[in-house]
């Protein structure tokens, strides 16, 4: 039997299920570049594009793809990218302090009862005794850059276990994956759509859950340039509203599973087109379904989590000690909850 590519399957399923959601704008779309990673956590933007939510909002969206959070923040500050959704990093905080970037919403979150980010051990480290986070003392922990979310997570986990870690910056997520598979690093933490397939393939071992160490963690946020946040209010509200519709579809289909089976399948196929563009749908389905974590309704912000992250970056001397929460975050666009 012929194996359908992911795009062919999306065309077949999407023709029946996704097209009714496409509403064409009566006005010309404003061109907007959106920064993204090929992660399930970026589902709201992919859904909003494919189902016409951006177009209905008067936005002509194209994606700029990245492999780490900090380069995305730089692209926002330079004006090359208009909006993005990724983890808070030291680079983003420093750019906010310079008056060129602003967090305007929340996205991926750790929620009790929903499988979230995993703590991984390399097979070599596991065989040598790293079978739980309690065994992390003296181990090497992978990250993209100093001041990345991986740095924050590793430090929080280590502090809870009274462990000392050696952090190894490897610049790109793909490089960290290669390093843990080959045993060049001992441990890492990452979203489930990456962690579970690695573990299922026998390439790594899952030894813990990030949520056990950082409950209610606001994993990713929506951000833009300070200029856009202050001068393009209508455009920004339209963008967030479209993004929120995408988040609602995602949560209903793959987190709460209140949507029909046909709708769930349509969302999986749609996401496969962006997250795994070179895989057949049958190969992409499991990591997408297993990797579903909550996206905040209305793109709301968890203020307490962002404050905790900001204070950690300050304590580690990764950003200036006098940066205020209000310098980083503009709460005028979405609900902020403590």
JSON list of N, CA, C and O in Angstrom, two decimals, residues 292-338:
[
{"chain": "A", "resi": 292, "resn": "UNK", "atom": "N", "xyz": [1.02, 16.96, 23.56]},
{"chain": "A", "resi": 292, "resn": "UNK", "atom": "CA", "xyz": [0.07, 18.05, 23.78]},
{"chain": "A", "resi": 292, "resn": "UNK", "atom": "C", "xyz": [0.09, 18.52, 25.23]},
{"chain": "A", "resi": 292, "resn": "UNK", "atom": "O", "xyz": [-0.18, 17.76, 26.15]},
{"chain": "A", "resi": 293, "resn": "UNK", "atom": "N", "xyz": [0.43, 19.79, 25.42]},
{"chain": "A", "resi": 293, "resn": "UNK", "atom": "CA", "xyz": [0.37, 20.45, 26.72]},
{"chain": "A", "resi": 293, "resn": "UNK", "atom": "C", "xyz": [-0.57, 21.65, 26.61]},
{"chain": "A", "resi": 293, "resn": "UNK", "atom": "O", "xyz": [-0.81, 22.15, 25.51]},
{"chain": "A", "resi": 294, "resn": "UNK", "atom": "N", "xyz": [-1.08, 22.10, 27.75]},
{"chain": "A", "resi": 294, "resn": "UNK", "atom": "CA", "xyz": [-2.04, 23.20, 27.74]},
{"chain": "A", "resi": 294, "resn": "UNK", "atom": "C", "xyz": [-1.44, 24.49, 27.17]},
{"chain": "A", "resi": 294, "resn": "UNK", "atom": "O", "xyz": [-0.31, 24.87, 27.47]},
{"chain": "A", "resi": 295, "resn": "UNK", "atom": "N", "xyz": [-2.21, 25.17, 26.31]},
{"chain": "A", "resi": 295, "resn": "UNK", "atom": "CA", "xyz": [-1.92, 26.54, 25.89]},
{"chain": "A", "resi": 295, "resn": "UNK", "atom": "C", "xyz": [-2.92, 27.44, 26.61]},
{"chain": "A", "resi": 295, "resn": "UNK", "atom": "O", "xyz": [-4.12, 27.16, 26.59]},
{"chain": "A", "resi": 296, "resn": "UNK", "atom": "N", "xyz": [-2.46, 28.48, 27.24]},
{"chain": "A", "resi": 296, "resn": "UNK", "atom": "CA", "xyz": [-3.34, 29.33, 28.03]},
{"chain": "A", "resi": 296, "resn": "UNK", "atom": "C", "xyz": [-4.50, 29.87, 27.20]},
{"chain": "A", "resi": 296, "resn": "UNK", "atom": "O", "xyz": [-4.28, 30.45, 26.13]},
{"chain": "A", "resi": 297, "resn": "UNK", "atom": "N", "xyz": [-5.71, 29.71, 27.70]},
{"chain": "A", "resi": 297, "resn": "UNK", "atom": "CA", "xyz": [-6.88, 30.29, 27.05]},
{"chain": "A", "resi": 297, "resn": "UNK", "atom": "C", "xyz": [-6.75, 31.80, 27.01]},
{"chain": "A", "resi": 297, "resn": "UNK", "atom": "O", "xyz": [-6.35, 32.43, 28.00]},
{"chain": "A", "resi": 298, "resn": "UNK", "atom": "N", "xyz": [-7.09, 32.38, 25.88]},
{"chain": "A", "resi": 298, "resn": "UNK", "atom": "CA", "xyz": [-6.98, 33.82, 25.73]},
{"chain": "A", "resi": 298, "resn": "UNK", "atom": "C", "xyz": [-5.55, 34.32, 25.75]},
{"chain": "A", "resi": 298, "resn": "UNK", "atom": "O", "xyz": [-5.33, 35.53, 25.86]},
{"chain": "A", "resi": 299, "resn": "UNK", "atom": "N", "xyz": [-4.59, 33.41, 25.65]},
{"chain": "A", "resi": 299, "resn": "UNK", "atom": "CA", "xyz": [-3.16, 33.73, 25.72]},
{"chain": "A", "resi": 299, "resn": "UNK", "atom": "C", "xyz": [-2.84, 34.49, 27.02]},
{"chain": "A", "resi": 299, "resn": "UNK", "atom": "O", "xyz": [-1.98, 35.36, 27.07]},
{"chain": "A", "resi": 300, "resn": "UNK", "atom": "N", "xyz": [-3.54, 34.12, 28.11]},
{"chain": "A", "resi": 300, "resn": "UNK", "atom": "CA", "xyz": [-3.33, 34.78, 29.39]},
{"chain": "A", "resi": 300, "resn": "UNK", "atom": "C", "xyz": [-1.94, 34.51, 29.94]},
{"chain": "A", "resi": 300, "resn": "UNK", "atom": "O", "xyz": [-1.27, 33.55, 29.55]},
{"chain": "A", "resi": 301, "resn": "UNK", "atom": "N", "xyz": [-1.52, 35.36, 30.88]},
{"chain": "A", "resi": 301, "resn": "UNK", "atom": "CA", "xyz": [-0.18, 35.28, 31.46]},
{"chain": "A", "resi": 301, "resn": "UNK", "atom": "C", "xyz": [-0.23, 34.76, 32.89]},
{"chain": "A", "resi": 301, "resn": "UNK", "atom": "O", "xyz": [-1.13, 35.14, 33.66]},
{"chain": "A", "resi": 302, "resn": "UNK", "atom": "N", "xyz": [0.72, 33.92, 33.26]},
{"chain": "A", "resi": 302, "resn": "UNK", "atom": "CA", "xyz": [0.91, 33.55, 34.65]},
{"chain": "A", "resi": 302, "resn": "UNK", "atom": "C", "xyz": [1.97, 34.47, 35.23]},
{"chain": "A", "resi": 302, "resn": "UNK", "atom": "O", "xyz": [3.17, 34.24, 35.08]},
{"chain": "A", "resi": 303, "resn": "UNK", "atom": "N", "xyz": [1.51, 35.54, 35.88]},
{"chain": "A", "resi": 303, "resn": "UNK", "atom": "CA", "xyz": [2.42, 36.56, 36.39]},
{"chain": "A", "resi": 303, "resn": "UNK", "atom": "C", "xyz": [3.42, 35.99, 37.39]},
{"chain": "A", "resi": 303, "resn": "UNK", "atom": "O", "xyz": [4.61, 36.30, 37.34]},
{"chain": "A", "resi": 304, "resn": "UNK", "atom": "N", "xyz": [2.95, 35.15, 38.30]},
{"chain": "A", "resi": 304, "resn": "UNK", "atom": "CA", "xyz": [3.83, 34.61, 39.34]},
{"chain": "A", "resi": 304, "resn": "UNK", "atom": "C", "xyz": [4.99, 33.82, 38.74]},
{"chain": "A", "resi": 304, "resn": "UNK", "atom": "O", "xyz": [6.13, 33.91, 39.21]},
{"chain": "A", "resi": 305, "resn": "UNK", "atom": "N", "xyz": [4.71, 33.04, 37.70]},
{"chain": "A", "resi": 305, "resn": "UNK", "atom": "CA", "xyz": [5.77, 32.26, 37.08]},
{"chain": "A", "resi": 305, "resn": "UNK", "atom": "C", "xyz": [6.77, 33.15, 36.37]},
{"chain": "A", "resi": 305, "resn": "UNK", "atom": "O", "xyz": [7.99, 32.92, 36.45]},
{"chain": "A", "resi": 306, "resn": "UNK", "atom": "N", "xyz": [6.29, 34.18, 35.70]},
{"chain": "A", "resi": 306, "resn": "UNK", "atom": "CA", "xyz": [7.21, 35.08, 35.00]},
{"chain": "A", "resi": 306, "resn": "UNK", "atom": "C", "xyz": [8.07, 35.84, 35.99]},
{"chain": "A", "resi": 306, "resn": "UNK", "atom": "O", "xyz": [9.28, 36.03, 35.78]},
{"chain": "A", "resi": 307, "resn": "UNK", "atom": "N", "xyz": [7.49, 36.26, 37.10]},
{"chain": "A", "resi": 307, "resn": "UNK", "atom": "CA", "xyz": [8.26, 36.94, 38.14]},
{"chain": "A", "resi": 307, "resn": "UNK", "atom": "C", "xyz": [9.35, 36.01, 38.68]},
{"chain": "A", "resi": 307, "resn": "UNK", "atom": "O", "xyz": [10.50, 36.42, 38.87]},
{"chain": "A", "resi": 308, "resn": "UNK", "atom": "N", "xyz": [9.00, 34.75, 38.91]},
{"chain": "A", "resi": 308, "resn": "UNK", "atom": "CA", "xyz": [9.98, 33.78, 39.40]},
{"chain": "A", "resi": 308, "resn": "UNK", "atom": "C", "xyz": [11.13, 33.62, 38.42]},
{"chain": "A", "resi": 308, "resn": "UNK", "atom": "O", "xyz": [12.31, 33.59, 38.82]},
{"chain": "A", "resi": 309, "resn": "UNK", "atom": "N", "xyz": [10.81, 33.52, 37.14]},
{"chain": "A", "resi": 309, "resn": "UNK", "atom": "CA", "xyz": [11.86, 33.40, 36.13]},
{"chain": "A", "resi": 309, "resn": "UNK", "atom": "C", "xyz": [12.75, 34.63, 36.11]},
{"chain": "A", "resi": 309, "resn": "UNK", "atom": "O", "xyz": [13.98, 34.54, 36.06]},
{"chain": "A", "resi": 310, "resn": "UNK", "atom": "N", "xyz": [12.13, 35.80, 36.13]},
{"chain": "A", "resi": 310, "resn": "UNK", "atom": "CA", "xyz": [12.89, 37.04, 36.11]},
{"chain": "A", "resi": 310, "resn": "UNK", "atom": "C", "xyz": [13.83, 37.13, 37.31]},
{"chain": "A", "resi": 310, "resn": "UNK", "atom": "O", "xyz": [15.01, 37.50, 37.17]},
{"chain": "A", "resi": 311, "resn": "UNK", "atom": "N", "xyz": [13.34, 36.76, 38.49]},
{"chain": "A", "resi": 311, "resn": "UNK", "atom": "CA", "xyz": [14.18, 36.83, 39.69]},
{"chain": "A", "resi": 311, "resn": "UNK", "atom": "C", "xyz": [15.33, 35.84, 39.62]},
{"chain": "A", "resi": 311, "resn": "UNK", "atom": "O", "xyz": [16.43, 36.12, 40.10]},
{"chain": "A", "resi": 312, "resn": "UNK", "atom": "N", "xyz": [15.11, 34.69, 39.01]},
{"chain": "A", "resi": 312, "resn": "UNK", "atom": "CA", "xyz": [16.20, 33.72, 38.86]},
{"chain": "A", "resi": 312, "resn": "UNK", "atom": "C", "xyz": [17.28, 34.28, 37.94]},
{"chain": "A", "resi": 312, "resn": "UNK", "atom": "O", "xyz": [18.48, 34.19, 38.26]},
{"chain": "A", "resi": 313, "resn": "UNK", "atom": "N", "xyz": [16.89, 34.84, 36.83]},
{"chain": "A", "resi": 313, "resn": "UNK", "atom": "CA", "xyz": [17.88, 35.43, 35.91]},
{"chain": "A", "resi": 313, "resn": "UNK", "atom": "C", "xyz": [18.68, 36.52, 36.60]},
{"chain": "A", "resi": 313, "resn": "UNK", "atom": "O", "xyz": [19.89, 36.64, 36.39]},
{"chain": "A", "resi": 314, "resn": "UNK", "atom": "N", "xyz": [18.02, 37.32, 37.42]},
{"chain": "A", "resi": 314, "resn": "UNK", "atom": "CA", "xyz": [18.73, 38.36, 38.17]},
{"chain": "A", "resi": 314, "resn": "UNK", "atom": "C", "xyz": [19.72, 37.73, 39.16]},
{"chain": "A", "resi": 314, "resn": "UNK", "atom": "O", "xyz": [20.88, 38.17, 39.25]},
{"chain": "A", "resi": 315, "resn": "UNK", "atom": "N", "xyz": [19.26, 36.74, 39.91]},
{"chain": "A", "resi": 315, "resn": "UNK", "atom": "CA", "xyz": [20.10, 36.11, 40.93]},
{"chain": "A", "resi": 315, "resn": "UNK", "atom": "C", "xyz": [21.34, 35.46, 40.33]},
{"chain": "A", "resi": 315, "resn": "UNK", "atom": "O", "xyz": [22.39, 35.40, 40.98]},
{"chain": "A", "resi": 316, "resn": "UNK", "atom": "N", "xyz": [21.21, 34.99, 39.10]},
{"chain": "A", "resi": 316, "resn": "UNK", "atom": "CA", "xyz": [22.33, 34.33, 38.43]},
{"chain": "A", "resi": 316, "resn": "UNK", "atom": "C", "xyz": [23.22, 35.32, 37.68]},
{"chain": "A", "resi": 316, "resn": "UNK", "atom": "O", "xyz": [24.15, 34.91, 36.97]},
{"chain": "A", "resi": 317, "resn": "UNK", "atom": "N", "xyz": [22.92, 36.62, 37.82]},
{"chain": "A", "resi": 317, "resn": "UNK", "atom": "CA", "xyz": [23.69, 37.67, 37.14]},
{"chain": "A", "resi": 317, "resn": "UNK", "atom": "C", "xyz": [23.67, 37.52, 35.62]},
{"chain": "A", "resi": 317, "resn": "UNK", "atom": "O", "xyz": [24.63, 37.89, 34.94]},
{"chain": "A", "resi": 318, "resn": "UNK", "atom": "N", "xyz": [22.58, 36.98, 35.11]},
{"chain": "A", "resi": 318, "resn": "UNK", "atom": "CA", "xyz": [22.43, 36.82, 33.67]},
{"chain": "A", "resi": 318, "resn": "UNK", "atom": "C", "xyz": [21.76, 38.05, 33.04]},
{"chain": "A", "resi": 318, "resn": "UNK", "atom": "O", "xyz": [21.82, 38.23, 31.83]},
{"chain": "A", "resi": 319, "resn": "UNK", "atom": "N", "xyz": [21.11, 38.84, 33.89]},
{"chain": "A", "resi": 319, "resn": "UNK", "atom": "CA", "xyz": [20.52, 40.12, 33.46]},
{"chain": "A", "resi": 319, "resn": "UNK", "atom": "C", "xyz": [20.77, 41.13, 34.57]},
{"chain": "A", "resi": 319, "resn": "UNK", "atom": "O", "xyz": [21.17, 40.78, 35.67]},
{"chain": "A", "resi": 320, "resn": "UNK", "atom": "N", "xyz": [20.51, 42.39, 34.30]},
{"chain": "A", "resi": 320, "resn": "UNK", "atom": "CA", "xyz": [20.70, 43.43, 35.30]},
{"chain": "A", "resi": 320, "resn": "UNK", "atom": "C", "xyz": [19.77, 43.21, 36.50]},
{"chain": "A", "resi": 320, "resn": "UNK", "atom": "O", "xyz": [18.62, 42.79, 36.36]},
{"chain": "A", "resi": 321, "resn": "UNK", "atom": "N", "xyz": [20.26, 43.54, 37.67]},
{"chain": "A", "resi": 321, "resn": "UNK", "atom": "CA", "xyz": [19.53, 43.28, 38.91]},
{"chain": "A", "resi": 321, "resn": "UNK", "atom": "C", "xyz": [18.34, 44.21, 39.12]},
{"chain": "A", "resi": 321, "resn": "UNK", "atom": "O", "xyz": [17.46, 43.91, 39.94]},
{"chain": "A", "resi": 322, "resn": "UNK", "atom": "N", "xyz": [18.29, 45.33, 38.39]},
{"chain": "A", "resi": 322, "resn": "UNK", "atom": "CA", "xyz": [17.22, 46.30, 38.64]},
{"chain": "A", "resi": 322, "resn": "UNK", "atom": "C", "xyz": [16.12, 46.27, 37.59]},
{"chain": "A", "resi": 322, "resn": "UNK", "atom": "O", "xyz": [15.26, 47.16, 37.54]},
{"chain": "A", "resi": 323, "resn": "UNK", "atom": "N", "xyz": [16.09, 45.25, 36.75]},
{"chain": "A", "resi": 323, "resn": "UNK", "atom": "CA", "xyz": [15.03, 45.17, 35.73]},
{"chain": "A", "resi": 323, "resn": "UNK", "atom": "C", "xyz": [13.69, 44.86, 36.40]},
{"chain": "A", "resi": 323, "resn": "UNK", "atom": "O", "xyz": [13.57, 43.88, 37.14]},
{"chain": "A", "resi": 324, "resn": "UNK", "atom": "N", "xyz": [12.69, 45.66, 36.13]},
{"chain": "A", "resi": 324, "resn": "UNK", "atom": "CA", "xyz": [11.37, 45.47, 36.72]},
{"chain": "A", "resi": 324, "resn": "UNK", "atom": "C", "xyz": [10.50, 44.57, 35.85]},
{"chain": "A", "resi": 324, "resn": "UNK", "atom": "O", "xyz": [10.70, 44.49, 34.63]},
{"chain": "A", "resi": 325, "resn": "UNK", "atom": "N", "xyz": [9.54, 43.92, 36.47]},
{"chain": "A", "resi": 325, "resn": "UNK", "atom": "CA", "xyz": [8.59, 43.09, 35.75]},
{"chain": "A", "resi": 325, "resn": "UNK", "atom": "C", "xyz": [7.90, 43.88, 34.64]},
{"chain": "A", "resi": 325, "resn": "UNK", "atom": "O", "xyz": [7.72, 43.39, 33.52]},
{"chain": "A", "resi": 326, "resn": "UNK", "atom": "N", "xyz": [7.54, 45.13, 34.94]},
{"chain": "A", "resi": 326, "resn": "UNK", "atom": "CA", "xyz": [6.84, 45.97, 33.97]},
{"chain": "A", "resi": 326, "resn": "UNK", "atom": "C", "xyz": [7.71, 46.33, 32.77]},
{"chain": "A", "resi": 326, "resn": "UNK", "atom": "O", "xyz": [7.20, 46.66, 31.71]},
{"chain": "A", "resi": 327, "resn": "UNK", "atom": "N", "xyz": [9.01, 46.26, 32.95]},
{"chain": "A", "resi": 327, "resn": "UNK", "atom": "CA", "xyz": [9.92, 46.49, 31.82]},
{"chain": "A", "resi": 327, "resn": "UNK", "atom": "C", "xyz": [9.85, 45.34, 30.83]},
{"chain": "A", "resi": 327, "resn": "UNK", "atom": "O", "xyz": [9.93, 45.55, 29.62]},
{"chain": "A", "resi": 328, "resn": "UNK", "atom": "N", "xyz": [9.64, 44.14, 31.35]},
{"chain": "A", "resi": 328, "resn": "UNK", "atom": "CA", "xyz": [9.58, 42.95, 30.51]},
{"chain": "A", "resi": 328, "resn": "UNK", "atom": "C", "xyz": [8.19, 42.72, 29.94]},
{"chain": "A", "resi": 328, "resn": "UNK", "atom": "O", "xyz": [8.05, 42.32, 28.78]},
{"chain": "A", "resi": 329, "resn": "UNK", "atom": "N", "xyz": [7.15, 42.98, 30.71]},
{"chain": "A", "resi": 329, "resn": "UNK", "atom": "CA", "xyz": [5.79, 42.58, 30.37]},
{"chain": "A", "resi": 329, "resn": "UNK", "atom": "C", "xyz": [4.86, 43.77, 30.20]},
{"chain": "A", "resi": 329, "resn": "UNK", "atom": "O", "xyz": [4.85, 44.69, 31.02]},
{"chain": "A", "resi": 330, "resn": "UNK", "atom": "N", "xyz": [4.06, 43.74, 29.14]},
{"chain": "A", "resi": 330, "resn": "UNK", "atom": "CA", "xyz": [2.95, 44.67, 28.94]},
{"chain": "A", "resi": 330, "resn": "UNK", "atom": "C", "xyz": [1.67, 43.89, 29.19]},
{"chain": "A", "resi": 330, "resn": "UNK", "atom": "O", "xyz": [1.29, 43.03, 28.39]},
{"chain": "A", "resi": 331, "resn": "UNK", "atom": "N", "xyz": [1.00, 44.16, 30.30]},
{"chain": "A", "resi": 331, "resn": "UNK", "atom": "CA", "xyz": [-0.19, 43.40, 30.68]},
{"chain": "A", "resi": 331, "resn": "UNK", "atom": "C", "xyz": [-1.48, 43.96, 30.08]},
{"chain": "A", "resi": 331, "resn": "UNK", "atom": "O", "xyz": [-2.57, 43.49, 30.40]},
{"chain": "A", "resi": 332, "resn": "UNK", "atom": "N", "xyz": [-1.38, 44.93, 29.20]},
{"chain": "A", "resi": 332, "resn": "UNK", "atom": "CA", "xyz": [-2.57, 45.58, 28.69]},
{"chain": "A", "resi": 332, "resn": "UNK", "atom": "C", "xyz": [-3.35, 44.76, 27.67]},
{"chain": "A", "resi": 332, "resn": "UNK", "atom": "O", "xyz": [-4.52, 45.06, 27.38]},
{"chain": "A", "resi": 333, "resn": "UNK", "atom": "N", "xyz": [-2.73, 43.71, 27.14]},
{"chain": "A", "resi": 333, "resn": "UNK", "atom": "CA", "xyz": [-3.37, 42.97, 26.05]},
{"chain": "A", "resi": 333, "resn": "UNK", "atom": "C", "xyz": [-4.14, 41.73, 26.47]},
{"chain": "A", "resi": 333, "resn": "UNK", "atom": "O", "xyz": [-5.09, 41.33, 25.81]},
{"chain": "A", "resi": 334, "resn": "UNK", "atom": "N", "xyz": [-3.71, 41.07, 27.54]},
{"chain": "A", "resi": 334, "resn": "UNK", "atom": "CA", "xyz": [-4.35, 39.83, 27.96]},
{"chain": "A", "resi": 334, "resn": "UNK", "atom": "C", "xyz": [-4.51, 39.83, 29.47]},
{"chain": "A", "resi": 334, "resn": "UNK", "atom": "O", "xyz": [-3.93, 40.66, 30.18]},
{"chain": "A", "resi": 335, "resn": "UNK", "atom": "N", "xyz": [-5.27, 38.87, 29.97]},
{"chain": "A", "resi": 335, "resn": "UNK", "atom": "CA", "xyz": [-5.42, 38.70, 31.42]},
{"chain": "A", "resi": 335, "resn": "UNK", "atom": "C", "xyz": [-4.11, 38.22, 32.01]},
{"chain": "A", "resi": 335, "resn": "UNK", "atom": "O", "xyz": [-3.47, 37.32, 31.47]},
{"chain": "A", "resi": 336, "resn": "UNK", "atom": "N", "xyz": [-3.72, 38.80, 33.14]},
{"chain": "A", "resi": 336, "resn": "UNK", "atom": "CA", "xyz": [-2.54, 38.34, 33.87]},
{"chain": "A", "resi": 336, "resn": "UNK", "atom": "C", "xyz": [-3.01, 37.81, 35.22]},
{"chain": "A", "resi": 336, "resn": "UNK", "atom": "O", "xyz": [-3.71, 38.50, 35.96]},
{"chain": "A", "resi": 337, "resn": "UNK", "atom": "N", "xyz": [-2.65, 36.58, 35.52]},
{"chain": "A", "resi": 337, "resn": "UNK", "atom": "CA", "xyz": [-3.09, 35.95, 36.76]},
{"chain": "A", "resi": 337, "resn": "UNK", "atom": "C", "xyz": [-1.90, 35.56, 37.61]},
{"chain": "A", "resi": 337, "resn": "UNK", "atom": "O", "xyz": [-0.84, 35.19, 37.10]},
{"chain": "A", "resi": 338, "resn": "UNK", "atom": "N", "xyz": [-2.07, 35.60, 38.91]},
{"chain": "A", "resi": 338, "resn": "UNK", "atom": "CA", "xyz": [-1.00, 35.23, 39.83]},
{"chain": "A", "resi": 338, "resn": "UNK", "atom": "C", "xyz": [-1.11, 33.78, 40.22]},
{"chain": "A", "resi": 338, "resn": "UNK", "atom": "O", "xyz": [-2.18, 33.20, 40.15]}
]
